mmCIF file with all atom_site columns, C-alpha atoms and ligand atoms in Angstrom:
data_model
loop_
_atom_site.group_PDB
_atom_site.id
_atom_site.type_symbol
_atom_site.label_atom_id
_atom_site.label_alt_id
_atom_site.label_comp_id
_atom_site.label_asym_id
_atom_site.label_entity_id
_atom_site.label_seq_id
_atom_site.pdbx_PDB_ins_code
_atom_site.Cartn_x
_atom_site.Cartn_y
_atom_site.Cartn_z
_atom_site.occupancy
_atom_site.B_iso_or_equiv
_atom_site.pdbx_formal_charge
_atom_site.auth_seq_id
_atom_site.auth_comp_id
_atom_site.auth_asym_id
_atom_site.auth_atom_id
_atom_site.pdbx_PDB_model_num
ATOM   1   C CA . MET M 1 1   ? 0.325   0.190  0.466  1.00 0.00 ? 222  MET M CA 1
ATOM   2   C CA . GLN M 1 2   ? 0.747   3.797  -0.563 1.00 0.00 ? 223  GLN M CA 1
ATOM   3   C CA . ILE M 1 3   ? 0.223   7.004  0.830  1.00 0.00 ? 224  ILE M CA 1
ATOM   4   C CA . ALA M 1 4   ? 1.072   8.778  -2.543 1.00 0.00 ? 225  ALA M CA 1
ATOM   5   C CA . GLN M 1 5   ? 0.443   12.170 -1.329 1.00 0.00 ? 226  GLN M CA 1
ATOM   6   C CA . ALA M 1 6   ? 2.546   11.844 2.078  1.00 0.00 ? 227  ALA M CA 1
ATOM   7   C CA . LEU M 1 7   ? 5.867   14.659 1.998  1.00 0.00 ? 228  LEU M CA 1
ATOM   8   C CA . PRO M 1 8   ? 8.605   14.283 1.339  1.00 0.00 ? 229  PRO M CA 1
ATOM   9   C CA . PHE M 1 9   ? 7.497   11.512 -1.335 1.00 0.00 ? 230  PHE M CA 1
ATOM   10  C CA . PRO M 1 10  ? 5.470   9.070  -1.573 1.00 0.00 ? 231  PRO M CA 1
ATOM   11  C CA . TYR M 1 11  ? 5.024   6.319  1.836  1.00 0.00 ? 232  TYR M CA 1
ATOM   12  C CA . ASP M 1 12  ? 4.982   2.409  0.684  1.00 0.00 ? 233  ASP M CA 1
ATOM   13  C CA . PHE M 1 13  ? 3.729   0.514  3.748  1.00 0.00 ? 234  PHE M CA 1
ATOM   14  C CA . ASP M 1 14  ? 2.721   -3.055 4.398  1.00 0.00 ? 235  ASP M CA 1
ATOM   15  C CA . PRO M 1 15  ? -0.136  -3.241 7.273  1.00 0.00 ? 236  PRO M CA 1
ATOM   16  C CA . LYS M 1 16  ? 1.069   -6.398 8.306  1.00 0.00 ? 237  LYS M CA 1
ATOM   17  C CA . SER M 1 17  ? 4.263   -4.492 9.525  1.00 0.00 ? 238  SER M CA 1
ATOM   18  C CA . THR M 1 18  ? 2.839   -1.486 10.603 1.00 0.00 ? 239  THR M CA 1
ATOM   19  C CA . ALA M 1 19  ? 1.617   -0.778 13.375 1.00 0.00 ? 240  ALA M CA 1
ATOM   20  C CA . LEU M 1 20  ? -0.146  2.745  14.283 1.00 0.00 ? 241  LEU M CA 1
ATOM   21  C CA . VAL M 1 21  ? 1.479   4.682  17.960 1.00 0.00 ? 242  VAL M CA 1
ATOM   22  C CA . LEU M 1 22  ? -0.566  6.621  20.166 1.00 0.00 ? 243  LEU M CA 1
ATOM   23  C CA . ILE M 1 23  ? 1.481   8.389  22.044 1.00 0.00 ? 244  ILE M CA 1
ATOM   24  C CA . ASP M 1 24  ? -0.095  9.523  25.603 1.00 0.00 ? 245  ASP M CA 1
ATOM   25  C CA . MET M 1 25  ? -3.571  10.143 24.789 1.00 0.00 ? 246  MET M CA 1
ATOM   26  C CA . GLN M 1 26  ? -4.843  10.147 28.176 1.00 0.00 ? 247  GLN M CA 1
ATOM   27  C CA . ARG M 1 27  ? -5.979  12.447 30.722 1.00 0.00 ? 248  ARG M CA 1
ATOM   28  C CA . ASP M 1 28  ? -3.940  13.998 31.965 1.00 0.00 ? 249  ASP M CA 1
ATOM   29  C CA . PHE M 1 29  ? -2.534  15.867 29.345 1.00 0.00 ? 250  PHE M CA 1
ATOM   30  C CA . ILE M 1 30  ? -6.249  15.994 27.122 1.00 0.00 ? 251  ILE M CA 1
ATOM   31  C CA . GLU M 1 31  ? -8.306  16.733 30.549 1.00 0.00 ? 252  GLU M CA 1
ATOM   32  C CA . PRO M 1 32  ? -8.854  19.490 33.609 1.00 0.00 ? 253  PRO M CA 1
ATOM   33  C CA . GLY M 1 33  ? -7.033  18.719 36.135 1.00 0.00 ? 254  GLY M CA 1
ATOM   34  C CA . GLY M 1 34  ? -4.194  17.493 35.585 1.00 0.00 ? 255  GLY M CA 1
ATOM   35  C CA . PHE M 1 35  ? -0.239  17.604 34.294 1.00 0.00 ? 256  PHE M CA 1
ATOM   36  C CA . GLY M 1 36  ? -0.828  19.441 31.351 1.00 0.00 ? 257  GLY M CA 1
ATOM   37  C CA . GLU M 1 37  ? -3.061  22.233 33.059 1.00 0.00 ? 258  GLU M CA 1
ATOM   38  C CA . THR M 1 38  ? -0.168  21.994 36.382 1.00 0.00 ? 259  THR M CA 1
ATOM   39  C CA . LEU M 1 39  ? 2.060   23.421 33.495 1.00 0.00 ? 260  LEU M CA 1
ATOM   40  C CA . GLY M 1 40  ? -0.071  26.177 33.168 1.00 0.00 ? 261  GLY M CA 1
ATOM   41  C CA . ASN M 1 41  ? -1.109  25.003 29.266 1.00 0.00 ? 262  ASN M CA 1
ATOM   42  C CA . ASP M 1 42  ? -4.094  25.583 27.970 1.00 0.00 ? 263  ASP M CA 1
ATOM   43  C CA . VAL M 1 43  ? -5.836  21.352 27.391 1.00 0.00 ? 264  VAL M CA 1
ATOM   44  C CA . SER M 1 44  ? -8.681  22.671 25.242 1.00 0.00 ? 265  SER M CA 1
ATOM   45  C CA . LEU M 1 45  ? -6.747  22.429 22.241 1.00 0.00 ? 266  LEU M CA 1
ATOM   46  C CA . LEU M 1 46  ? -5.528  18.936 22.249 1.00 0.00 ? 267  LEU M CA 1
ATOM   47  C CA . GLU M 1 47  ? -9.470  18.281 22.534 1.00 0.00 ? 268  GLU M CA 1
ATOM   48  C CA . ALA M 1 48  ? -9.673  18.780 19.034 1.00 0.00 ? 269  ALA M CA 1
ATOM   49  C CA . ILE M 1 49  ? -7.686  15.838 17.960 1.00 0.00 ? 270  ILE M CA 1
ATOM   50  C CA . VAL M 1 50  ? -9.726  13.027 19.304 1.00 0.00 ? 271  VAL M CA 1
ATOM   51  C CA . PRO M 1 51  ? -12.203 13.399 16.284 1.00 0.00 ? 272  PRO M CA 1
ATOM   52  C CA . ALA M 1 52  ? -9.833  12.747 13.295 1.00 0.00 ? 273  ALA M CA 1
ATOM   53  C CA . THR M 1 53  ? -7.779  9.972  15.660 1.00 0.00 ? 274  THR M CA 1
ATOM   54  C CA . GLN M 1 54  ? -11.183 8.602  16.367 1.00 0.00 ? 275  GLN M CA 1
ATOM   55  C CA . ARG M 1 55  ? -11.615 7.792  13.044 1.00 0.00 ? 276  ARG M CA 1
ATOM   56  C CA . VAL M 1 56  ? -8.003  6.264  12.032 1.00 0.00 ? 277  VAL M CA 1
ATOM   57  C CA . LEU M 1 57  ? -8.162  4.136  15.268 1.00 0.00 ? 278  LEU M CA 1
ATOM   58  C CA . ALA M 1 58  ? -11.238 3.222  13.429 1.00 0.00 ? 279  ALA M CA 1
ATOM   59  C CA . ALA M 1 59  ? -9.885  2.214  9.816  1.00 0.00 ? 280  ALA M CA 1
ATOM   60  C CA . TRP M 1 60  ? -6.776  1.032  11.725 1.00 0.00 ? 281  TRP M CA 1
ATOM   61  C CA . ARG M 1 61  ? -8.811  -1.688 13.341 1.00 0.00 ? 282  ARG M CA 1
ATOM   62  C CA . GLY M 1 62  ? -10.680 -2.174 10.482 1.00 0.00 ? 283  GLY M CA 1
ATOM   63  C CA . ALA M 1 63  ? -7.947  -3.276 8.725  1.00 0.00 ? 284  ALA M CA 1
ATOM   64  C CA . GLY M 1 64  ? -6.175  -5.479 10.849 1.00 0.00 ? 285  GLY M CA 1
ATOM   65  C CA . GLY M 1 65  ? -3.164  -3.705 12.204 1.00 0.00 ? 286  GLY M CA 1
ATOM   66  C CA . LEU M 1 66  ? -1.780  -3.475 15.757 1.00 0.00 ? 287  LEU M CA 1
ATOM   67  C CA . VAL M 1 67  ? -2.546  -0.052 17.571 1.00 0.00 ? 288  VAL M CA 1
ATOM   68  C CA . VAL M 1 68  ? 0.285   0.352  19.969 1.00 0.00 ? 289  VAL M CA 1
ATOM   69  C CA . HIS M 1 69  ? -1.051  3.113  23.022 1.00 0.00 ? 290  HIS M CA 1
ATOM   70  C CA . THR M 1 70  ? 1.763   5.232  24.960 1.00 0.00 ? 291  THR M CA 1
ATOM   71  C CA . ARG M 1 71  ? 1.206   6.566  28.629 1.00 0.00 ? 292  ARG M CA 1
ATOM   72  C CA . GLU M 1 72  ? 3.373   8.842  30.228 1.00 0.00 ? 293  GLU M CA 1
ATOM   73  C CA . ALA M 1 73  ? 3.405   7.183  33.566 1.00 0.00 ? 294  ALA M CA 1
ATOM   74  C CA . HIS M 1 74  ? 5.368   6.708  36.901 1.00 0.00 ? 295  HIS M CA 1
ATOM   75  C CA . ARG M 1 75  ? 5.361   4.052  39.170 1.00 0.00 ? 296  ARG M CA 1
ATOM   76  C CA . PRO M 1 76  ? 3.395   5.159  42.755 1.00 0.00 ? 297  PRO M CA 1
ATOM   77  C CA . ASP M 1 77  ? 6.735   5.303  44.568 1.00 0.00 ? 298  ASP M CA 1
ATOM   78  C CA . LEU M 1 78  ? 8.534   7.045  41.625 1.00 0.00 ? 299  LEU M CA 1
ATOM   79  C CA . SER M 1 79  ? 11.804  5.180  41.516 1.00 0.00 ? 300  SER M CA 1
ATOM   80  C CA . ASP M 1 80  ? 11.549  5.681  37.945 1.00 0.00 ? 301  ASP M CA 1
ATOM   81  C CA . CYS M 1 81  ? 11.498  9.245  37.418 1.00 0.00 ? 302  CYS M CA 1
ATOM   82  C CA . PRO M 1 82  ? 14.618  11.402 38.151 1.00 0.00 ? 303  PRO M CA 1
ATOM   83  C CA . PRO M 1 83  ? 14.562  14.702 40.392 1.00 0.00 ? 304  PRO M CA 1
ATOM   84  C CA . ALA M 1 84  ? 15.443  16.664 37.346 1.00 0.00 ? 305  ALA M CA 1
ATOM   85  C CA . LYS M 1 85  ? 12.206  16.229 35.807 1.00 0.00 ? 306  LYS M CA 1
ATOM   86  C CA . ARG M 1 86  ? 10.017  15.901 39.035 1.00 0.00 ? 307  ARG M CA 1
ATOM   87  C CA . ASN M 1 87  ? 11.850  19.260 40.125 1.00 0.00 ? 308  ASN M CA 1
ATOM   88  C CA . ARG M 1 88  ? 11.643  20.909 36.883 1.00 0.00 ? 309  ARG M CA 1
ATOM   89  C CA . GLY M 1 89  ? 10.122  24.540 36.487 1.00 0.00 ? 310  GLY M CA 1
ATOM   90  C CA . ASN M 1 90  ? 7.273   25.734 38.252 1.00 0.00 ? 311  ASN M CA 1
ATOM   91  C CA . PRO M 1 91  ? 3.838   23.826 38.382 1.00 0.00 ? 312  PRO M CA 1
ATOM   92  C CA . THR M 1 92  ? 1.251   24.074 40.792 1.00 0.00 ? 313  THR M CA 1
ATOM   93  C CA . LEU M 1 93  ? 0.992   20.146 41.082 1.00 0.00 ? 314  LEU M CA 1
ATOM   94  C CA . ARG M 1 94  ? 4.276   18.245 40.766 1.00 0.00 ? 315  ARG M CA 1
ATOM   95  C CA . ILE M 1 95  ? 4.499   14.616 39.750 1.00 0.00 ? 316  ILE M CA 1
ATOM   96  C CA . GLY M 1 96  ? 3.234   12.426 42.102 1.00 0.00 ? 317  GLY M CA 1
ATOM   97  C CA . ASP M 1 97  ? 0.606   14.915 43.892 1.00 0.00 ? 318  ASP M CA 1
ATOM   98  C CA . GLU M 1 98  ? -2.342  15.193 44.405 1.00 0.00 ? 319  GLU M CA 1
ATOM   99  C CA . GLY M 1 99  ? -4.725  16.084 41.953 1.00 0.00 ? 320  GLY M CA 1
ATOM   100 C CA . PRO M 1 100 ? -8.301  16.581 40.950 1.00 0.00 ? 321  PRO M CA 1
ATOM   101 C CA . MET M 1 101 ? -7.728  13.317 38.556 1.00 0.00 ? 322  MET M CA 1
ATOM   102 C CA . GLY M 1 102 ? -5.729  10.998 41.366 1.00 0.00 ? 323  GLY M CA 1
ATOM   103 C CA . ARG M 1 103 ? -1.625  11.551 41.656 1.00 0.00 ? 324  ARG M CA 1
ATOM   104 C CA . ILE M 1 104 ? -0.367  13.477 38.554 1.00 0.00 ? 325  ILE M CA 1
ATOM   105 C CA . LEU M 1 105 ? 1.052   11.091 35.860 1.00 0.00 ? 326  LEU M CA 1
ATOM   106 C CA . VAL M 1 106 ? 1.466   8.091  38.908 1.00 0.00 ? 327  VAL M CA 1
ATOM   107 C CA . ALA M 1 107 ? -0.043  4.906  37.158 1.00 0.00 ? 328  ALA M CA 1
ATOM   108 C CA . GLY M 1 108 ? -3.215  3.513  37.857 1.00 0.00 ? 329  GLY M CA 1
ATOM   109 C CA . GLU M 1 109 ? -4.721  6.365  39.017 1.00 0.00 ? 330  GLU M CA 1
ATOM   110 C CA . PRO M 1 110 ? -7.780  8.348  37.157 1.00 0.00 ? 331  PRO M CA 1
ATOM   111 C CA . GLY M 1 111 ? -5.322  11.093 35.184 1.00 0.00 ? 332  GLY M CA 1
ATOM   112 C CA . ASN M 1 112 ? -3.145  8.271  33.545 1.00 0.00 ? 333  ASN M CA 1
ATOM   113 C CA . GLN M 1 113 ? -5.985  6.582  31.943 1.00 0.00 ? 334  GLN M CA 1
ATOM   114 C CA . ILE M 1 114 ? -6.635  6.515  28.355 1.00 0.00 ? 335  ILE M CA 1
ATOM   115 C CA . ILE M 1 115 ? -9.529  9.295  27.376 1.00 0.00 ? 336  ILE M CA 1
ATOM   116 C CA . GLU M 1 116 ? -12.818 6.994  26.736 1.00 0.00 ? 337  GLU M CA 1
ATOM   117 C CA . ALA M 1 117 ? -12.754 7.844  23.138 1.00 0.00 ? 338  ALA M CA 1
ATOM   118 C CA . LEU M 1 118 ? -9.197  6.345  22.514 1.00 0.00 ? 339  LEU M CA 1
ATOM   119 C CA . ALA M 1 119 ? -9.686  3.614  24.788 1.00 0.00 ? 340  ALA M CA 1
ATOM   120 C CA . PRO M 1 120 ? -7.268  0.391  24.258 1.00 0.00 ? 341  PRO M CA 1
ATOM   121 C CA . VAL M 1 121 ? -9.226  -3.071 23.022 1.00 0.00 ? 342  VAL M CA 1
ATOM   122 C CA . ALA M 1 122 ? -7.824  -6.422 23.630 1.00 0.00 ? 343  ALA M CA 1
ATOM   123 C CA . GLY M 1 123 ? -5.027  -7.276 21.748 1.00 0.00 ? 344  GLY M CA 1
ATOM   124 C CA . GLU M 1 124 ? -3.296  -3.808 21.442 1.00 0.00 ? 345  GLU M CA 1
ATOM   125 C CA . ILE M 1 125 ? -0.649  -3.227 22.924 1.00 0.00 ? 346  ILE M CA 1
ATOM   126 C CA . VAL M 1 126 ? -0.349  -0.324 25.800 1.00 0.00 ? 347  VAL M CA 1
ATOM   127 C CA . ILE M 1 127 ? 3.054   0.848  27.361 1.00 0.00 ? 348  ILE M CA 1
ATOM   128 C CA . ASP M 1 128 ? 3.759   3.185  30.486 1.00 0.00 ? 349  ASP M CA 1
ATOM   129 C CA . LYS M 1 129 ? 6.531   5.057  29.995 1.00 0.00 ? 350  LYS M CA 1
ATOM   130 C CA . PRO M 1 130 ? 8.581   7.249  32.736 1.00 0.00 ? 351  PRO M CA 1
ATOM   131 C CA . GLY M 1 131 ? 10.553  9.360  29.792 1.00 0.00 ? 352  GLY M CA 1
ATOM   132 C CA . LYS M 1 132 ? 8.986   11.208 26.919 1.00 0.00 ? 353  LYS M CA 1
ATOM   133 C CA . GLY M 1 133 ? 10.528  9.006  24.113 1.00 0.00 ? 354  GLY M CA 1
ATOM   134 C CA . ALA M 1 134 ? 7.839   5.204  23.754 1.00 0.00 ? 355  ALA M CA 1
ATOM   135 C CA . PHE M 1 135 ? 10.930  2.811  23.602 1.00 0.00 ? 356  PHE M CA 1
ATOM   136 C CA . HIS M 1 136 ? 13.496  4.848  26.258 1.00 0.00 ? 357  HIS M CA 1
ATOM   137 C CA . ALA M 1 137 ? 13.160  2.094  29.452 1.00 0.00 ? 358  ALA M CA 1
ATOM   138 C CA . THR M 1 138 ? 10.005  0.167  27.733 1.00 0.00 ? 359  THR M CA 1
ATOM   139 C CA . GLU M 1 139 ? 9.675   -3.149 25.964 1.00 0.00 ? 360  GLU M CA 1
ATOM   140 C CA . LEU M 1 140 ? 8.340   -1.507 23.141 1.00 0.00 ? 361  LEU M CA 1
ATOM   141 C CA . HIS M 1 141 ? 11.520  -1.946 20.553 1.00 0.00 ? 362  HIS M CA 1
ATOM   142 C CA . GLU M 1 142 ? 11.219  -6.012 21.155 1.00 0.00 ? 363  GLU M CA 1
ATOM   143 C CA . LEU M 1 143 ? 7.400   -6.034 21.077 1.00 0.00 ? 364  LEU M CA 1
ATOM   144 C CA . LEU M 1 144 ? 7.421   -4.599 17.720 1.00 0.00 ? 365  LEU M CA 1
ATOM   145 C CA . ARG M 1 145 ? 10.159  -6.527 16.731 1.00 0.00 ? 366  ARG M CA 1
ATOM   146 C CA . ALA M 1 146 ? 8.676   -9.714 17.740 1.00 0.00 ? 367  ALA M CA 1
ATOM   147 C CA . ARG M 1 147 ? 5.487   -9.152 15.614 1.00 0.00 ? 368  ARG M CA 1
ATOM   148 C CA . GLY M 1 148 ? 7.468   -8.395 12.202 1.00 0.00 ? 369  GLY M CA 1
ATOM   149 C CA . ILE M 1 149 ? 6.973   -4.180 12.590 1.00 0.00 ? 370  ILE M CA 1
ATOM   150 C CA . THR M 1 150 ? 9.006   -1.963 10.806 1.00 0.00 ? 371  THR M CA 1
ATOM   151 C CA . HIS M 1 151 ? 6.584   0.833  9.586  1.00 0.00 ? 372  HIS M CA 1
ATOM   152 C CA . LEU M 1 152 ? 4.946   3.501  12.359 1.00 0.00 ? 373  LEU M CA 1
ATOM   153 C CA . LEU M 1 153 ? 2.361   5.551  12.094 1.00 0.00 ? 374  LEU M CA 1
ATOM   154 C CA . PHE M 1 154 ? 2.472   8.088  14.907 1.00 0.00 ? 375  PHE M CA 1
ATOM   155 C CA . GLY M 1 155 ? 0.313   10.094 16.096 1.00 0.00 ? 376  GLY M CA 1
ATOM   156 C CA . GLY M 1 156 ? -1.259  11.809 19.626 1.00 0.00 ? 377  GLY M CA 1
ATOM   157 C CA . VAL M 1 157 ? 0.196   14.803 22.276 1.00 0.00 ? 378  VAL M CA 1
ATOM   158 C CA . THR M 1 158 ? 2.268   16.263 22.296 1.00 0.00 ? 379  THR M CA 1
ATOM   159 C CA . THR M 1 159 ? 3.668   16.761 18.905 1.00 0.00 ? 380  THR M CA 1
ATOM   160 C CA . GLU M 1 160 ? 7.556   18.379 19.708 1.00 0.00 ? 381  GLU M CA 1
ATOM   161 C CA . VAL M 1 161 ? 7.450   16.463 23.294 1.00 0.00 ? 382  VAL M CA 1
ATOM   162 C CA . CYS M 1 162 ? 6.582   12.691 23.160 1.00 0.00 ? 383  CYS M CA 1
ATOM   163 C CA . VAL M 1 163 ? 5.938   12.431 19.904 1.00 0.00 ? 384  VAL M CA 1
ATOM   164 C CA . GLN M 1 164 ? 8.607   13.542 18.048 1.00 0.00 ? 385  GLN M CA 1
ATOM   165 C CA . THR M 1 165 ? 10.999  12.264 20.594 1.00 0.00 ? 386  THR M CA 1
ATOM   166 C CA . SER M 1 166 ? 9.146   8.437  20.399 1.00 0.00 ? 387  SER M CA 1
ATOM   167 C CA . MET M 1 167 ? 9.494   9.008  16.077 1.00 0.00 ? 388  MET M CA 1
ATOM   168 C CA . ARG M 1 168 ? 13.345  10.320 16.355 1.00 0.00 ? 389  ARG M CA 1
ATOM   169 C CA . GLU M 1 169 ? 14.217  7.731  19.120 1.00 0.00 ? 390  GLU M CA 1
ATOM   170 C CA . ALA M 1 170 ? 12.031  5.231  16.575 1.00 0.00 ? 391  ALA M CA 1
ATOM   171 C CA . ASN M 1 171 ? 13.984  6.392  13.358 1.00 0.00 ? 392  ASN M CA 1
ATOM   172 C CA . ASP M 1 172 ? 17.261  5.551  15.174 1.00 0.00 ? 393  ASP M CA 1
ATOM   173 C CA . ARG M 1 173 ? 15.440  2.066  15.144 1.00 0.00 ? 394  ARG M CA 1
ATOM   174 C CA . GLY M 1 174 ? 15.234  1.684  11.857 1.00 0.00 ? 395  GLY M CA 1
ATOM   175 C CA . TYR M 1 175 ? 11.670  2.342  12.073 1.00 0.00 ? 396  TYR M CA 1
ATOM   176 C CA . ASP M 1 176 ? 9.943   4.038  8.577  1.00 0.00 ? 397  ASP M CA 1
ATOM   177 C CA . GLY M 1 177 ? 7.897   6.668  10.761 1.00 0.00 ? 398  GLY M CA 1
ATOM   178 C CA . LEU M 1 178 ? 5.011   8.494  9.342  1.00 0.00 ? 399  LEU M CA 1
ATOM   179 C CA . LEU M 1 179 ? 4.056   11.457 11.771 1.00 0.00 ? 400  LEU M CA 1
ATOM   180 C CA . LEU M 1 180 ? -0.460  12.061 11.238 1.00 0.00 ? 401  LEU M CA 1
ATOM   181 C CA . GLU M 1 181 ? -0.960  15.651 11.063 1.00 0.00 ? 402  GLU M CA 1
ATOM   182 C CA . ASP M 1 182 ? -3.916  15.956 11.971 1.00 0.00 ? 403  ASP M CA 1
ATOM   183 C CA . CYS M 1 183 ? -3.870  13.630 15.108 1.00 0.00 ? 404  CYS M CA 1
ATOM   184 C CA . THR M 1 184 ? -1.438  14.971 16.832 1.00 0.00 ? 405  THR M CA 1
ATOM   185 C CA . GLU M 1 185 ? -1.497  18.225 18.991 1.00 0.00 ? 406  GLU M CA 1
ATOM   186 C CA . SER M 1 186 ? 0.524   21.095 20.477 1.00 0.00 ? 407  SER M CA 1
ATOM   187 C CA . TYR M 1 187 ? -0.253  23.804 23.273 1.00 0.00 ? 408  TYR M CA 1
ATOM   188 C CA . PHE M 1 188 ? 1.501   25.593 21.169 1.00 0.00 ? 409  PHE M CA 1
ATOM   189 C CA . PRO M 1 189 ? 0.602   25.698 17.377 1.00 0.00 ? 410  PRO M CA 1
ATOM   190 C CA . ALA M 1 190 ? 4.005   27.098 16.357 1.00 0.00 ? 411  ALA M CA 1
ATOM   191 C CA . PHE M 1 191 ? 5.592   23.836 17.899 1.00 0.00 ? 412  PHE M CA 1
ATOM   192 C CA . LYS M 1 192 ? 3.481   21.963 15.720 1.00 0.00 ? 413  LYS M CA 1
ATOM   193 C CA . THR M 1 193 ? 3.696   23.073 12.673 1.00 0.00 ? 414  THR M CA 1
ATOM   194 C CA . ALA M 1 194 ? 7.950   23.170 13.616 1.00 0.00 ? 415  ALA M CA 1
ATOM   195 C CA . THR M 1 195 ? 7.786   20.109 13.770 1.00 0.00 ? 416  THR M CA 1
ATOM   196 C CA . VAL M 1 196 ? 5.884   18.905 11.210 1.00 0.00 ? 417  VAL M CA 1
ATOM   197 C CA . GLU M 1 197 ? 7.961   20.964 9.159  1.00 0.00 ? 418  GLU M CA 1
ATOM   198 C CA . MET M 1 198 ? 11.343  19.481 10.970 1.00 0.00 ? 419  MET M CA 1
ATOM   199 C CA . VAL M 1 199 ? 10.225  15.713 10.511 1.00 0.00 ? 420  VAL M CA 1
ATOM   200 C CA . ARG M 1 200 ? 10.377  15.657 6.882  1.00 0.00 ? 421  ARG M CA 1
ATOM   201 C CA . ALA M 1 201 ? 13.078  18.568 5.909  1.00 0.00 ? 422  ALA M CA 1
ATOM   202 C CA . GLN M 1 202 ? 16.176  17.368 4.525  1.00 0.00 ? 423  GLN M CA 1
ATOM   203 C CA . GLY M 1 203 ? 14.531  13.848 2.329  1.00 0.00 ? 424  GLY M CA 1
ATOM   204 C CA . GLY M 1 204 ? 12.266  12.898 5.599  1.00 0.00 ? 425  GLY M CA 1
ATOM   205 C CA . ILE M 1 205 ? 15.285  13.376 8.477  1.00 0.00 ? 426  ILE M CA 1
ATOM   206 C CA . VAL M 1 206 ? 13.097  12.029 10.698 1.00 0.00 ? 427  VAL M CA 1
ATOM   207 C CA . GLY M 1 207 ? 10.496  10.907 8.146  1.00 0.00 ? 428  GLY M CA 1
ATOM   208 C CA . TRP M 1 208 ? 6.980   11.370 6.258  1.00 0.00 ? 429  TRP M CA 1
ATOM   209 C CA . THR M 1 209 ? 3.862   13.107 7.142  1.00 0.00 ? 430  THR M CA 1
ATOM   210 C CA . ALA M 1 210 ? 0.528   12.951 6.271  1.00 0.00 ? 431  ALA M CA 1
ATOM   211 C CA . THR M 1 211 ? -2.960  13.344 7.118  1.00 0.00 ? 432  THR M CA 1
ATOM   212 C CA . GLY M 1 212 ? -5.576  10.532 9.122  1.00 0.00 ? 433  GLY M CA 1
ATOM   213 C CA . GLY M 1 213 ? -8.392  10.772 5.979  1.00 0.00 ? 434  GLY M CA 1
ATOM   214 C CA . GLN M 1 214 ? -4.844  10.293 3.520  1.00 0.00 ? 435  GLN M CA 1
ATOM   215 C CA . LEU M 1 215 ? -4.143  7.103  5.588  1.00 0.00 ? 436  LEU M CA 1
ATOM   216 C CA . ILE M 1 216 ? -7.704  5.796  5.327  1.00 0.00 ? 437  ILE M CA 1
ATOM   217 C CA . GLU M 1 217 ? -7.504  6.925  1.912  1.00 0.00 ? 438  GLU M CA 1
ATOM   218 C CA . ALA M 1 218 ? -4.555  4.346  1.200  1.00 0.00 ? 439  ALA M CA 1
ATOM   219 C CA . LEU M 1 219 ? -6.781  1.664  3.326  1.00 0.00 ? 440  LEU M CA 1
ATOM   220 C CA . GLY M 1 220 ? -9.655  1.315  1.052  1.00 0.00 ? 441  GLY M CA 1
ATOM   221 C CA . GLY M 1 221 ? -11.576 4.668  2.608  1.00 0.00 ? 442  GLY M CA 1
ATOM   222 C CA . ALA M 1 222 ? -12.472 2.157  5.520  1.00 0.00 ? 443  ALA M CA 1
HETATM 223 C C1 . C5J R 2 .   ? 5.124   16.743 27.613 1.00 0.00 ? 1926 C5J R C1 1
HETATM 224 C C2 . C5J R 2 .   ? 4.190   14.173 26.167 1.00 0.00 ? 1926 C5J R C2 1
HETATM 225 N N1 . C5J R 2 .   ? 4.239   17.178 26.394 1.00 0.00 ? 1926 C5J R N1 1
HETATM 226 N N2 . C5J R 2 .   ? 3.404   13.343 26.230 1.00 0.00 ? 1926 C5J R N2 1
HETATM 227 N N3 . C5J R 2 .   ? 4.728   14.849 27.570 1.00 0.00 ? 1926 C5J R N3 1
HETATM 228 O O1 . C5J R 2 .   ? 5.280   16.491 29.086 1.00 0.00 ? 1926 C5J R O1 1
HETATM 229 O O2 . C5J R 2 .   ? 4.578   15.901 25.804 1.00 0.00 ? 1926 C5J R O2 1
#
């Protein structure tokens, strides 16, 4: 299959060796009262990508493709949260503090769950990651290799932080990655624009970009 309109040039992929990776579509970042808001961000910006991401997820599931969901999540004892991460900046609540949706960025807390609209179903991979990148201190690479995955389609939040970091990590591990432009968002629109452009610059130095609609069209309009 091919996404002919992908940039900087057409993206060839086989759904059998491709995974859709949705980064951190968790309440902590998308709903009021979570980590995103404690950092002073307007979280309503991120909600806007949910319908497009739902359409892609439905089409990808329909095509029988592997889905990976990630959550930025720390152990309850915070042993996997370096002080440099916890102490950075001046948030109203720090990682591990009790917030309106439970402890901030702690595994198992209500705020750490993937939003209802994109909730994982049986058979899908869910990765709890302590870092910004999905490959750092996780089994993701091994799980993907065991399934013969060579191509990754990325969506999720936030574009220039966890999505871009994960895409760069994937690129260095030899995956062909594509960023779904309308299925990713930032609290800073200019950062999203810059990320989309830098991913596909220099002949696709990090990977490709395309829209969810273009992927769905390539899948046969599922
Ligand atoms: C951030 C993320 N922005 N998922 N995490 O801290 O991008």
